[in-house]
mmCIF file of C-alpha atoms in Angstrom:
data_model
loop_
_atom_site.group_PDB
_atom_site.id
_atom_site.type_symbol
_atom_site.label_atom_id
_atom_site.label_comp_id
_atom_site.label_asym_id
_atom_site.label_seq_id
_atom_site.Cartn_x
_atom_site.Cartn_y
_atom_site.Cartn_z
ATOM 1 C CA MET A 176 -8.298 66.561 -31.676
ATOM 2 C CA LYS A 177 -4.926 68.553 -32.131
ATOM 3 C CA PRO A 178 -5.243 72.539 -31.563
ATOM 4 C CA GLN A 179 -4.746 73.117 -35.479
ATOM 5 C CA GLU A 180 -7.380 70.659 -36.147
ATOM 6 C CA VAL A 181 -10.161 72.707 -34.216
ATOM 7 C CA LYS A 182 -12.404 74.739 -36.260
ATOM 8 C CA HIS A 183 -11.606 78.431 -34.656
ATOM 9 C CA ILE A 184 -14.941 79.172 -32.657
ATOM 10 C CA ARG A 185 -14.874 83.214 -33.039
ATOM 11 C CA ASN A 186 -18.569 82.389 -35.094
ATOM 12 C CA TYR A 187 -20.390 80.733 -32.846
ATOM 13 C CA ASP A 188 -22.708 82.874 -30.143
ATOM 14 C CA SER A 189 -23.040 79.444 -27.752
ATOM 15 C CA VAL A 190 -19.715 76.848 -26.719
ATOM 16 C CA ALA A 191 -20.878 73.917 -24.407
ATOM 17 C CA LEU A 192 -17.596 71.910 -23.096
ATOM 18 C CA GLY A 193 -16.773 68.676 -22.246
ATOM 19 C CA CYS A 194 -14.321 65.785 -20.711
ATOM 20 C CA PRO A 195 -14.604 63.521 -17.750
ATOM 21 C CA ALA A 196 -12.253 64.898 -14.854
ATOM 22 C CA MET A 197 -9.154 62.382 -15.079
ATOM 23 C CA GLY A 198 -6.457 61.620 -12.558
ATOM 24 C CA PHE A 199 -6.496 63.529 -9.513
ATOM 25 C CA GLU A 200 -9.707 64.919 -10.580
ATOM 26 C CA GLU A 201 -8.072 67.012 -13.185
ATOM 27 C CA ILE A 202 -9.630 68.029 -17.231
ATOM 28 C CA ASP A 203 -7.678 65.791 -19.738
ATOM 29 C CA ASP A 204 -4.618 67.268 -20.267
ATOM 30 C CA ASP A 205 -3.369 65.046 -23.045
ATOM 31 C CA ILE A 206 -6.608 66.006 -25.914
ATOM 32 C CA PHE A 207 -9.125 67.932 -24.071
ATOM 33 C CA GLU A 208 -5.849 70.527 -23.074
ATOM 34 C CA PRO A 209 -4.852 71.945 -26.036
ATOM 35 C CA MET A 210 -7.886 71.887 -27.435
ATOM 36 C CA TYR A 211 -8.547 74.265 -24.489
ATOM 37 C CA ASN A 212 -6.535 76.007 -24.633
ATOM 38 C CA ALA A 213 -6.108 77.145 -28.758
ATOM 39 C CA ILE A 214 -9.581 78.171 -27.629
ATOM 40 C CA LYS A 215 -10.319 79.735 -25.146
ATOM 41 C CA ASP A 216 -8.998 83.338 -25.470
ATOM 42 C CA ASP A 217 -12.615 83.506 -27.728
ATOM 43 C CA LEU A 218 -14.449 82.591 -25.102
ATOM 44 C CA PRO A 219 -15.885 85.251 -22.713
ATOM 45 C CA GLN A 220 -17.437 87.185 -25.850
ATOM 46 C CA LYS A 221 -20.018 83.584 -25.936
ATOM 47 C CA LYS A 222 -22.603 81.548 -24.026
ATOM 48 C CA VAL A 223 -20.681 79.624 -22.147
ATOM 49 C CA MET A 224 -21.493 75.829 -20.377
ATOM 50 C CA LEU A 225 -19.307 72.854 -18.802
ATOM 51 C CA PHE A 226 -20.176 69.099 -18.710
ATOM 52 C CA GLY A 227 -18.657 66.540 -17.012
ATOM 53 C CA SER A 228 -18.127 63.494 -15.495
ATOM 54 C CA TYR A 229 -16.345 61.831 -12.832
ATOM 55 C CA GLY A 230 -15.372 58.372 -12.039
ATOM 56 C CA TRP A 231 -14.330 58.960 -8.214
ATOM 57 C CA GLY A 232 -14.185 61.592 -5.830
ATOM 58 C CA GLY A 233 -16.274 64.164 -5.222
ATOM 59 C CA GLY A 234 -15.895 66.723 -9.350
ATOM 60 C CA GLU A 235 -14.023 69.173 -8.031
ATOM 61 C CA TRP A 236 -12.311 69.301 -10.571
ATOM 62 C CA MET A 237 -15.487 71.515 -11.965
ATOM 63 C CA ARG A 238 -15.507 73.863 -9.513
ATOM 64 C CA THR A 239 -11.511 74.522 -10.379
ATOM 65 C CA TRP A 240 -12.117 74.802 -13.546
ATOM 66 C CA GLU A 241 -15.576 77.338 -12.976
ATOM 67 C CA LYS A 242 -13.390 78.893 -11.376
ATOM 68 C CA GLU A 243 -10.698 78.875 -13.440
ATOM 69 C CA ILE A 244 -12.546 80.160 -16.821
ATOM 70 C CA THR A 245 -15.126 82.871 -14.975
ATOM 71 C CA GLY A 246 -11.348 84.193 -13.342
ATOM 72 C CA PHE A 247 -11.045 85.411 -16.680
ATOM 73 C CA GLY A 248 -14.361 86.485 -17.993
ATOM 74 C CA VAL A 249 -16.599 83.811 -19.606
ATOM 75 C CA LYS A 250 -19.497 84.248 -17.288
ATOM 76 C CA LEU A 251 -21.683 80.738 -17.850
ATOM 77 C CA VAL A 252 -25.278 80.988 -18.976
ATOM 78 C CA CYS A 253 -26.225 78.161 -16.352
ATOM 79 C CA ASP A 254 -24.952 75.653 -13.756
ATOM 80 C CA SER A 255 -23.201 72.992 -15.067
ATOM 81 C CA VAL A 256 -23.391 69.294 -15.628
ATOM 82 C CA ILE A 257 -21.709 67.121 -13.844
ATOM 83 C CA CYS A 258 -22.139 63.351 -13.064
ATOM 84 C CA CYS A 259 -20.529 60.715 -11.742
ATOM 85 C CA GLU A 260 -20.012 57.364 -13.644
ATOM 86 C CA GLY A 261 -22.645 57.826 -16.810
ATOM 87 C CA PRO A 262 -25.719 59.851 -16.388
ATOM 88 C CA ASP A 263 -28.804 59.279 -14.871
ATOM 89 C CA GLN A 264 -32.368 60.169 -16.275
ATOM 90 C CA LEU A 265 -31.942 63.367 -13.300
ATOM 91 C CA VAL A 266 -28.652 64.680 -14.804
ATOM 92 C CA ARG A 267 -30.061 64.063 -18.251
ATOM 93 C CA GLU A 268 -32.772 66.333 -17.575
ATOM 94 C CA GLU A 269 -29.932 68.699 -16.286
ATOM 95 C CA ALA A 270 -28.010 68.785 -19.148
ATOM 96 C CA ARG A 271 -31.269 69.298 -20.866
ATOM 97 C CA ALA A 272 -32.219 72.122 -19.450
ATOM 98 C CA ALA A 273 -28.817 73.893 -19.591
ATOM 99 C CA GLY A 274 -28.329 73.301 -23.976
ATOM 100 C CA ALA A 275 -31.977 74.756 -24.143
ATOM 101 C CA LYS A 276 -29.988 78.628 -21.856
ATOM 102 C CA LEU A 277 -27.312 77.768 -23.764
ATOM 103 C CA VAL A 278 -29.446 78.297 -26.932
#
C-alpha cells in the first residue's frame, strides 16, 4: 500500500500496527515504512499496540521500534506481541489480550 492510499487514521481512537522483521531485523522499508511514516504524526493521540514476527535473531527490531515510537509521544497500551516465525498458542493468547486492551 502506498502512503497516498492509506485511509487516514484521524477518525480512529486506536491503532494496531504490525510488521515482520526484514533484512537485518528492521521494519520493512519497501511497503510498511512508507505507510507508517504517513500516519505516525497522528499516533500520539491514539491508543496504539505493536505486533510482529521475525525469522532469526532475537527480535531486537521490535525493541528498536518501541523506543522510536514512544520517543515521539506514543503511549503503547500493552507490551508488544512478537514471535519467531508463526504464532503458537501462547502468542495467540497474548495477541487476544493485547487486542482487548486496545479496544
